[in-house]
Amino acid sequence: MTLSANWSYPTAIRFGAGRISEIGEACAAAGIKKPLLITDRGLAEMDITTRTLDLMEAAGLGRAIFADVDPNPNEKNAAAGVQAFKEGGYDGVIAFGGGSGLDLGKLVAFLAGQTRPLWDFEDIGDYWTRADGDAIAPIIAVPTTAGTGSEVGRASVITNSETEEKKIIFHPKFLPSVVICDPALTVGMPKFITAGTGLDAFAHCVEAFCSPHYHPMSQGIALEGMRLVKDYLPRAYADGSDLEARAQMMSAAAMGATAFQKGLGAIHALSHPIGAIHHTHHGTTNAVCMPAVLQFNKSAIATPLAGAAAYLGIEGGFVGFCDFVNELNAALGIPKSLAELGVTSPDVERIVDGALNDPSTGGNPVEMTKANTTTLLESIL
């Protein structure tokens, strides 16, 4: 099978190794003549970024870059990015990188044309209708990890640096006009990033599959996304140059983010405040939380996950699925507790309050209360 194709779901996607060479064509398709490439500090000097800037320059697009982006991007990064965008007279954004670069890039394209402050667009009710949709700059997304799936998402996760809360900023036009999914860009990822981002994709698929909301299309995507992670994440972890495994994981990442339109749950509800307060890696935090959350939701998810286990070729139904998760975490070097992850003095009350206020809570199969969420968190510490 040739792992190269053009897809139109959920947006225009150019998938395949080497397709970063089409960055000029992608910008033309989106109507961008003078893009600002937005990425994180760690990627700014890497070869894949330099090569992309070279390709932009060769296509007559300039080579402008903004990289003042933290691992958990915040409103300060957003303000600096908007200032750079406006001062440079750019007409579009190339969001380049993992979740931080993608989320911040999409947000800058959104905010640059708005007159209201950032937090007025939090994903609450119809807050998104406050935005001037015609003022949103076009976005090209280029993922360089295989996990968040932000390249096919309609939101950005942004940390409020003052309150240490992660907020979701949403608008339908956050969805990039064109996505270039080039698995060759992920070949250089270190093992711990391969593991953490890959398990983020897995968490998206698992939580979407277990969400009680009705969305059979997302259900099917989530199930196949789990299979791709099961079959290919260990390969990508063992051999970072395995391009087939890298490609399949890049597909799984996009699938997870497409599927979680159906909902997320307690894994993400906990991971967001833990990451905001204690600055842990998001995907790795998800992986640490997952075993306990599966048990927390057992009464509601044992039957559907037994069906998923059968599809995945895992024996033992729900118990077998949980055993598989524990074994996969161990094989990928995932800590068994938050303490091992570096959360040595957890602010339990703030994390629990943050979890209960997180939008992900609404997709959890079992109702989350202050008492049972506290017990759940303590079991992970």
GROMACS .gro file of C-alpha atoms in nm:
model
  381
    1MET     CA    1   0.000   0.000   0.000
    2THR     CA    2   0.127   0.347  -0.092
    3LEU     CA    3   0.084   0.571   0.211
    4SER     CA    4   0.028   0.889   0.013
    5ALA     CA    5  -0.305   1.045  -0.073
    6ASN     CA    6  -0.516   1.359  -0.087
    7TRP     CA    7  -0.809   1.363   0.153
    8SER     CA    8  -1.093   1.610   0.193
    9TYR     CA    9  -1.207   1.507   0.541
   10PRO     CA   10  -1.233   1.688   0.773
   11THR     CA   11  -1.042   1.942   0.560
   12ALA     CA   12  -0.806   1.931   0.262
   13ILE     CA   13  -0.516   1.704   0.363
   14ARG     CA   14  -0.205   1.629   0.158
   15PHE     CA   15  -0.073   1.312   0.317
   16GLY     CA   16   0.255   1.142   0.238
   17ALA     CA   17   0.630   1.143   0.290
   18GLY     CA   18   0.803   1.435   0.121
   19ARG     CA   19   0.490   1.641   0.070
   20ILE     CA   20   0.628   1.935   0.265
   21SER     CA   21   0.771   2.022  -0.077
   22GLU     CA   22   0.417   2.131  -0.168
   23ILE     CA   23   0.409   2.413   0.088
   24GLY     CA   24   0.406   2.674  -0.189
   25GLU     CA   25   0.111   2.507  -0.362
   26ALA     CA   26  -0.072   2.474  -0.031
   27CYS     CA   27  -0.033   2.845   0.040
   28ALA     CA   28  -0.157   2.931  -0.307
   29ALA     CA   29  -0.462   2.708  -0.256
   30ALA     CA   30  -0.537   2.892   0.069
   31GLY     CA   31  -0.484   3.234  -0.088
   32ILE     CA   32  -0.175   3.310   0.119
   33LYS     CA   33   0.099   3.523  -0.039
   34LYS     CA   34   0.295   3.633   0.267
   35PRO     CA   35   0.281   3.372   0.546
   36LEU     CA   36   0.419   3.378   0.897
   37LEU     CA   37   0.547   3.037   1.006
   38ILE     CA   38   0.467   2.986   1.375
   39THR     CA   39   0.638   2.712   1.573
   40ASP     CA   40   0.789   2.649   1.917
   41ARG     CA   41   1.137   2.742   2.034
   42GLY     CA   42   1.265   2.385   2.023
   43LEU     CA   43   1.181   2.344   1.656
   44ALA     CA   44   1.296   2.686   1.541
   45GLU     CA   45   1.655   2.582   1.465
   46MET     CA   46   1.591   2.224   1.355
   47ASP     CA   47   1.663   2.104   1.002
   48ILE     CA   48   1.297   2.034   0.921
   49THR     CA   49   1.212   2.396   1.003
   50THR     CA   50   1.505   2.539   0.810
   51ARG     CA   51   1.413   2.328   0.509
   52THR     CA   52   1.053   2.446   0.524
   53LEU     CA   53   1.165   2.808   0.537
   54ASP     CA   54   1.389   2.738   0.235
   55LEU     CA   55   1.090   2.595   0.048
   56MET     CA   56   0.881   2.899   0.139
   57GLU     CA   57   1.151   3.132   0.014
   58ALA     CA   58   1.192   2.938  -0.310
   59ALA     CA   59   0.818   2.968  -0.369
   60GLY     CA   60   0.834   3.345  -0.331
   61LEU     CA   61   0.666   3.345   0.012
   62GLY     CA   62   0.954   3.485   0.219
   63ARG     CA   63   1.094   3.304   0.524
   64ALA     CA   64   0.930   3.474   0.822
   65ILE     CA   65   0.917   3.280   1.148
   66PHE     CA   66   0.777   3.341   1.497
   67ALA     CA   67   0.891   3.093   1.763
   68ASP     CA   68   0.823   3.259   2.099
   69VAL     CA   69   0.595   2.971   2.195
   70ASP     CA   70   0.602   2.783   2.526
   71PRO     CA   71   0.538   2.406   2.556
   72ASN     CA   72   0.199   2.497   2.705
   73PRO     CA   73   0.123   2.813   2.501
   74ASN     CA   74  -0.036   3.102   2.686
   75GLU     CA   75  -0.193   3.443   2.631
   76LYS     CA   76   0.149   3.613   2.643
   77ASN     CA   77   0.270   3.401   2.351
   78ALA     CA   78  -0.054   3.483   2.168
   79ALA     CA   79  -0.014   3.858   2.218
   80ALA     CA   80   0.346   3.848   2.094
   81GLY     CA   81   0.245   3.642   1.794
   82VAL     CA   82  -0.039   3.876   1.701
   83GLN     CA   83   0.196   4.173   1.727
   84ALA     CA   84   0.450   4.003   1.498
   85PHE     CA   85   0.174   3.911   1.251
   86LYS     CA   86   0.037   4.265   1.233
   87GLU     CA   87   0.374   4.440   1.221
   88GLY     CA   88   0.493   4.215   0.941
   89GLY     CA   89   0.182   4.264   0.731
   90TYR     CA   90   0.131   3.889   0.689
   91ASP     CA   91  -0.182   3.748   0.529
   92GLY     CA   92  -0.180   3.393   0.663
   93VAL     CA   93  -0.021   3.151   0.907
   94ILE     CA   94   0.171   2.827   0.862
   95ALA     CA   95   0.118   2.653   1.197
   96PHE     CA   96   0.416   2.417   1.224
   97GLY     CA   97   0.504   2.168   1.496
   98GLY     CA   98   0.341   1.971   1.772
   99GLY     CA   99   0.038   2.079   1.968
  100SER     CA  100   0.196   2.400   2.098
  101GLY     CA  101   0.300   2.536   1.757
  102LEU     CA  102  -0.024   2.427   1.592
  103ASP     CA  103  -0.249   2.567   1.865
  104LEU     CA  104  -0.066   2.899   1.891
  105GLY     CA  105  -0.046   2.936   1.514
  106LYS     CA  106  -0.419   2.885   1.471
  107LEU     CA  107  -0.490   3.126   1.754
  108VAL     CA  108  -0.274   3.405   1.607
  109ALA     CA  109  -0.451   3.371   1.271
  110PHE     CA  110  -0.781   3.400   1.458
  111LEU     CA  111  -0.695   3.682   1.697
  112ALA     CA  112  -0.512   3.913   1.457
  113GLY     CA  113  -0.838   4.041   1.311
  114GLN     CA  114  -1.048   4.053   1.628
  115THR     CA  115  -1.123   4.348   1.854
  116ARG     CA  116  -1.232   4.159   2.164
  117PRO     CA  117  -0.990   4.003   2.417
  118LEU     CA  118  -0.881   3.640   2.396
  119TRP     CA  119  -1.087   3.499   2.683
  120ASP     CA  120  -1.410   3.632   2.529
  121PHE     CA  121  -1.386   3.341   2.285
  122GLU     CA  122  -1.357   3.057   2.534
  123ASP     CA  123  -1.547   2.743   2.430
  124ILE     CA  124  -1.857   2.820   2.635
  125GLY     CA  125  -2.201   2.819   2.477
  126ASP     CA  126  -2.208   3.042   2.171
  127TYR     CA  127  -1.910   3.259   2.266
  128TRP     CA  128  -1.754   3.177   1.929
  129THR     CA  129  -2.023   3.386   1.758
  130ARG     CA  130  -1.864   3.697   1.912
  131ALA     CA  131  -1.582   3.668   1.659
  132ASP     CA  132  -1.568   3.832   1.318
  133GLY     CA  133  -1.535   3.521   1.105
  134ASP     CA  134  -1.439   3.721   0.795
  135ALA     CA  135  -1.135   3.864   0.978
  136ILE     CA  136  -0.974   3.524   1.045
  137ALA     CA  137  -0.656   3.476   0.841
  138PRO     CA  138  -0.616   3.151   0.643
  139ILE     CA  139  -0.422   2.871   0.810
  140ILE     CA  140  -0.193   2.600   0.675
  141ALA     CA  141  -0.116   2.330   0.934
  142VAL     CA  142   0.197   2.114   0.925
  143PRO     CA  143   0.222   1.866   1.215
  144THR     CA  144   0.569   1.747   1.313
  145THR     CA  145   0.450   1.507   1.584
  146ALA     CA  146   0.183   1.237   1.575
  147GLY     CA  147  -0.043   1.295   1.872
  148THR     CA  148  -0.253   1.605   1.925
  149GLY     CA  149  -0.427   1.607   1.589
  150SER     CA  150  -0.461   1.984   1.624
  151GLU     CA  151  -0.407   2.008   1.249
  152VAL     CA  152  -0.766   1.891   1.199
  153GLY     CA  153  -0.914   2.064   1.503
  154ARG     CA  154  -1.142   2.365   1.540
  155ALA     CA  155  -0.995   2.484   1.868
  156SER     CA  156  -0.674   2.573   2.049
  157VAL     CA  157  -0.581   2.484   2.406
  158ILE     CA  158  -0.429   2.791   2.572
  159THR     CA  159  -0.301   2.827   2.929
  160ASN     CA  160  -0.402   3.131   3.129
  161SER     CA  161  -0.065   3.208   3.286
  162GLU     CA  162  -0.221   3.409   3.569
  163THR     CA  163  -0.472   3.149   3.688
  164GLU     CA  164  -0.275   2.843   3.564
  165GLU     CA  165  -0.583   2.709   3.388
  166LYS     CA  166  -0.601   2.555   3.043
  167LYS     CA  167  -0.877   2.706   2.834
  168ILE     CA  168  -1.021   2.596   2.502
  169ILE     CA  169  -1.068   2.869   2.243
  170PHE     CA  170  -1.307   2.760   1.967
  171HIS     CA  171  -1.423   2.878   1.629
  172PRO     CA  172  -1.523   2.669   1.324
  173LYS     CA  173  -1.269   2.860   1.113
  174PHE     CA  174  -0.983   2.740   1.333
  175LEU     CA  175  -0.994   2.437   1.105
  176PRO     CA  176  -0.698   2.488   0.870
  177SER     CA  177  -0.763   2.542   0.501
  178VAL     CA  178  -0.493   2.294   0.401
  179VAL     CA  179  -0.299   2.036   0.605
  180ILE     CA  180   0.031   1.883   0.499
  181CYS     CA  181   0.082   1.555   0.685
  182ASP     CA  182   0.438   1.455   0.599
  183PRO     CA  183   0.547   1.163   0.821
  184ALA     CA  184   0.910   1.222   0.724
  185LEU     CA  185   0.897   1.532   0.945
  186THR     CA  186   0.842   1.309   1.250
  187VAL     CA  187   1.138   1.077   1.193
  188GLY     CA  188   1.366   1.277   1.423
  189MET     CA  189   1.134   1.273   1.725
  190PRO     CA  190   1.304   1.137   2.038
  191LYS     CA  191   1.158   0.827   2.198
  192PHE     CA  192   0.987   1.000   2.490
  193ILE     CA  193   0.809   1.241   2.254
  194THR     CA  194   0.712   0.956   2.021
  195ALA     CA  195   0.562   0.774   2.320
  196GLY     CA  196   0.387   1.073   2.479
  197THR     CA  197   0.237   1.209   2.160
  198GLY     CA  198   0.137   0.864   2.037
  199LEU     CA  199  -0.043   0.791   2.362
  200ASP     CA  200  -0.217   1.127   2.337
  201ALA     CA  201  -0.364   1.006   2.008
  202PHE     CA  202  -0.459   0.679   2.178
  203ALA     CA  203  -0.630   0.866   2.464
  204HIS     CA  204  -0.831   1.071   2.214
  205CYS     CA  205  -0.951   0.753   2.045
  206VAL     CA  206  -1.028   0.567   2.370
  207GLU     CA  207  -1.218   0.854   2.527
  208ALA     CA  208  -1.411   0.930   2.208
  209PHE     CA  209  -1.505   0.563   2.177
  210CYS     CA  210  -1.623   0.551   2.539
  211SER     CA  211  -1.810   0.882   2.536
  212PRO     CA  212  -2.185   0.825   2.585
  213HIS     CA  213  -2.286   1.076   2.317
  214TYR     CA  214  -2.432   0.953   1.987
  215HIS     CA  215  -2.191   0.992   1.695
  216PRO     CA  216  -2.143   0.664   1.504
  217MET     CA  217  -1.901   0.817   1.253
  218SER     CA  218  -1.665   0.924   1.530
  219GLN     CA  219  -1.713   0.584   1.694
  220GLY     CA  220  -1.581   0.404   1.388
  221ILE     CA  221  -1.289   0.643   1.344
  222ALA     CA  222  -1.193   0.606   1.710
  223LEU     CA  223  -1.192   0.228   1.689
  224GLU     CA  224  -0.967   0.215   1.383
  225GLY     CA  225  -0.745   0.484   1.536
  226MET     CA  226  -0.691   0.258   1.839
  227ARG     CA  227  -0.588  -0.023   1.606
  228LEU     CA  228  -0.332   0.190   1.428
  229VAL     CA  229  -0.176   0.296   1.760
  230LYS     CA  230  -0.171  -0.062   1.888
  231ASP     CA  231  -0.003  -0.191   1.573
  232TYR     CA  232   0.235   0.094   1.490
  233LEU     CA  233   0.329   0.296   1.799
  234PRO     CA  234   0.559   0.022   1.935
  235ARG     CA  235   0.727   0.008   1.593
  236ALA     CA  236   0.774   0.385   1.574
  237TYR     CA  237   0.913   0.383   1.928
  238ALA     CA  238   1.155   0.098   1.857
  239ASP     CA  239   1.277   0.241   1.526
  240GLY     CA  240   1.222   0.611   1.470
  241SER     CA  241   1.317   0.576   1.102
  242ASP     CA  242   1.034   0.329   1.033
  243LEU     CA  243   0.847   0.551   0.787
  244GLU     CA  244   0.546   0.321   0.757
  245ALA     CA  245   0.497   0.328   1.134
  246ARG     CA  246   0.544   0.705   1.139
  247ALA     CA  247   0.285   0.747   0.864
  248GLN     CA  248   0.028   0.525   1.032
  249MET     CA  249   0.076   0.712   1.360
  250MET     CA  250   0.028   1.044   1.183
  251SER     CA  251  -0.301   0.907   1.049
  252ALA     CA  252  -0.400   0.790   1.398
  253ALA     CA  253  -0.334   1.137   1.539
  254ALA     CA  254  -0.563   1.303   1.287
  255MET     CA  255  -0.823   1.033   1.343
  256GLY     CA  256  -0.820   1.083   1.719
  257ALA     CA  257  -0.878   1.456   1.691
  258THR     CA  258  -1.156   1.399   1.439
  259ALA     CA  259  -1.319   1.136   1.659
  260PHE     CA  260  -1.323   1.342   1.978
  261GLN     CA  261  -1.599   1.558   1.836
  262LYS     CA  262  -1.797   1.285   2.015
  263GLY     CA  263  -1.644   1.386   2.347
  264LEU     CA  264  -1.348   1.329   2.576
  265GLY     CA  265  -1.356   1.248   2.947
  266ALA     CA  266  -1.176   1.223   3.279
  267ILE     CA  267  -0.834   1.151   3.126
  268HIS     CA  268  -0.824   1.493   2.962
  269ALA     CA  269  -1.023   1.662   3.237
  270LEU     CA  270  -0.743   1.569   3.480
  271SER     CA  271  -0.454   1.612   3.240
  272HIS     CA  272  -0.539   1.973   3.154
  273PRO     CA  273  -0.516   2.116   3.510
  274ILE     CA  274  -0.221   1.890   3.598
  275GLY     CA  275  -0.031   2.021   3.297
  276ALA     CA  276  -0.131   2.382   3.356
  277ILE     CA  277  -0.027   2.381   3.723
  278HIS     CA  278   0.269   2.140   3.718
  279HIS     CA  279   0.389   2.183   3.355
  280THR     CA  280   0.390   1.815   3.265
  281HIS     CA  281   0.389   1.683   2.908
  282HIS     CA  282   0.027   1.655   2.800
  283GLY     CA  283   0.032   1.320   2.621
  284THR     CA  284   0.246   1.155   2.886
  285THR     CA  285   0.011   1.286   3.156
  286ASN     CA  286  -0.281   1.134   2.967
  287ALA     CA  287  -0.102   0.802   2.958
  288VAL     CA  288  -0.035   0.810   3.334
  289CYS     CA  289  -0.401   0.887   3.404
  290MET     CA  290  -0.554   0.635   3.166
  291PRO     CA  291  -0.535   0.308   3.367
  292ALA     CA  292  -0.706   0.460   3.671
  293VAL     CA  293  -0.970   0.635   3.461
  294LEU     CA  294  -1.056   0.309   3.285
  295GLN     CA  295  -1.127   0.153   3.624
  296PHE     CA  296  -1.320   0.463   3.735
  297ASN     CA  297  -1.551   0.424   3.433
  298LYS     CA  298  -1.567   0.044   3.439
  299SER     CA  299  -1.941   0.021   3.510
  300ALA     CA  300  -2.019   0.216   3.193
  301ILE     CA  301  -1.744   0.111   2.951
  302ALA     CA  302  -1.669  -0.256   3.024
  303THR     CA  303  -1.906  -0.382   2.755
  304PRO     CA  304  -1.809  -0.143   2.471
  305LEU     CA  305  -1.438  -0.184   2.543
  306ALA     CA  306  -1.478  -0.561   2.539
  307GLY     CA  307  -1.609  -0.520   2.185
  308ALA     CA  308  -1.318  -0.294   2.099
  309ALA     CA  309  -1.075  -0.548   2.242
  310ALA     CA  310  -1.215  -0.814   2.011
  311TYR     CA  311  -1.165  -0.588   1.709
  312LEU     CA  312  -0.810  -0.511   1.820
  313GLY     CA  313  -0.722  -0.877   1.866
  314ILE     CA  314  -0.688  -0.843   2.243
  315GLU     CA  315  -0.810  -1.140   2.447
  316GLY     CA  316  -0.989  -1.107   2.780
  317GLY     CA  317  -1.249  -0.838   2.709
  318PHE     CA  318  -1.236  -0.531   2.931
  319VAL     CA  319  -0.975  -0.682   3.164
  320GLY     CA  320  -0.761  -0.772   2.867
  321PHE     CA  321  -0.792  -0.421   2.729
  322CYS     CA  322  -0.678  -0.272   3.061
  323ASP     CA  323  -0.389  -0.517   3.077
  324PHE     CA  324  -0.288  -0.412   2.725
  325VAL     CA  325  -0.287  -0.044   2.828
  326ASN     CA  326  -0.065  -0.119   3.128
  327GLU     CA  327   0.172  -0.328   2.915
  328LEU     CA  328   0.190  -0.061   2.643
  329ASN     CA  329   0.268   0.211   2.896
  330ALA     CA  330   0.543  -0.002   3.048
  331ALA     CA  331   0.693  -0.085   2.709
  332LEU     CA  332   0.706   0.285   2.621
  333GLY     CA  333   0.866   0.395   2.947
  334ILE     CA  334   0.560   0.575   3.084
  335PRO     CA  335   0.571   0.654   3.458
  336LYS     CA  336   0.323   0.463   3.673
  337SER     CA  337   0.224   0.763   3.884
  338LEU     CA  338   0.217   1.140   3.879
  339ALA     CA  339   0.493   1.141   4.140
  340GLU     CA  340   0.718   0.952   3.897
  341LEU     CA  341   0.621   1.210   3.633
  342GLY     CA  342   0.753   1.486   3.860
  343VAL     CA  343   0.434   1.597   4.033
  344THR     CA  344   0.578   1.573   4.384
  345SER     CA  345   0.363   1.832   4.564
  346PRO     CA  346   0.028   1.818   4.387
  347ASP     CA  347  -0.233   2.084   4.454
  348VAL     CA  348  -0.515   1.830   4.480
  349GLU     CA  349  -0.799   2.076   4.537
  350ARG     CA  350  -0.701   2.298   4.245
  351ILE     CA  351  -0.656   2.000   4.012
  352VAL     CA  352  -0.994   1.856   4.108
  353ASP     CA  353  -1.168   2.192   4.069
  354GLY     CA  354  -0.999   2.236   3.733
  355ALA     CA  355  -1.107   1.890   3.621
  356LEU     CA  356  -1.468   1.950   3.717
  357ASN     CA  357  -1.469   2.278   3.526
  358ASP     CA  358  -1.301   2.132   3.217
  359PRO     CA  359  -1.521   2.082   2.910
  360SER     CA  360  -1.391   1.725   2.880
  361THR     CA  361  -1.585   1.631   3.194
  362GLY     CA  362  -1.908   1.642   2.997
  363GLY     CA  363  -1.804   1.344   2.787
  364ASN     CA  364  -1.712   1.115   3.074
  365PRO     CA  365  -1.929   0.801   3.093
  366VAL     CA  366  -1.958   0.821   3.475
  367GLU     CA  367  -2.059   1.141   3.651
  368MET     CA  368  -1.763   1.318   3.805
  369THR     CA  369  -1.817   1.470   4.151
  370LYS     CA  370  -1.572   1.640   4.382
  371ALA     CA  371  -1.557   1.331   4.603
  372ASN     CA  372  -1.506   1.064   4.339
  373THR     CA  373  -1.271   1.281   4.131
  374THR     CA  374  -1.056   1.344   4.439
  375THR     CA  375  -1.039   0.969   4.502
  376LEU     CA  376  -0.952   0.913   4.136
  377LEU     CA  377  -0.671   1.170   4.142
  378GLU     CA  378  -0.529   1.030   4.467
  379SER     CA  379  -0.510   0.686   4.307
  380ILE     CA  380  -0.280   0.829   4.038
  381LEU     CA  381  -0.052   1.024   4.270
   0.00000   0.00000   0.00000
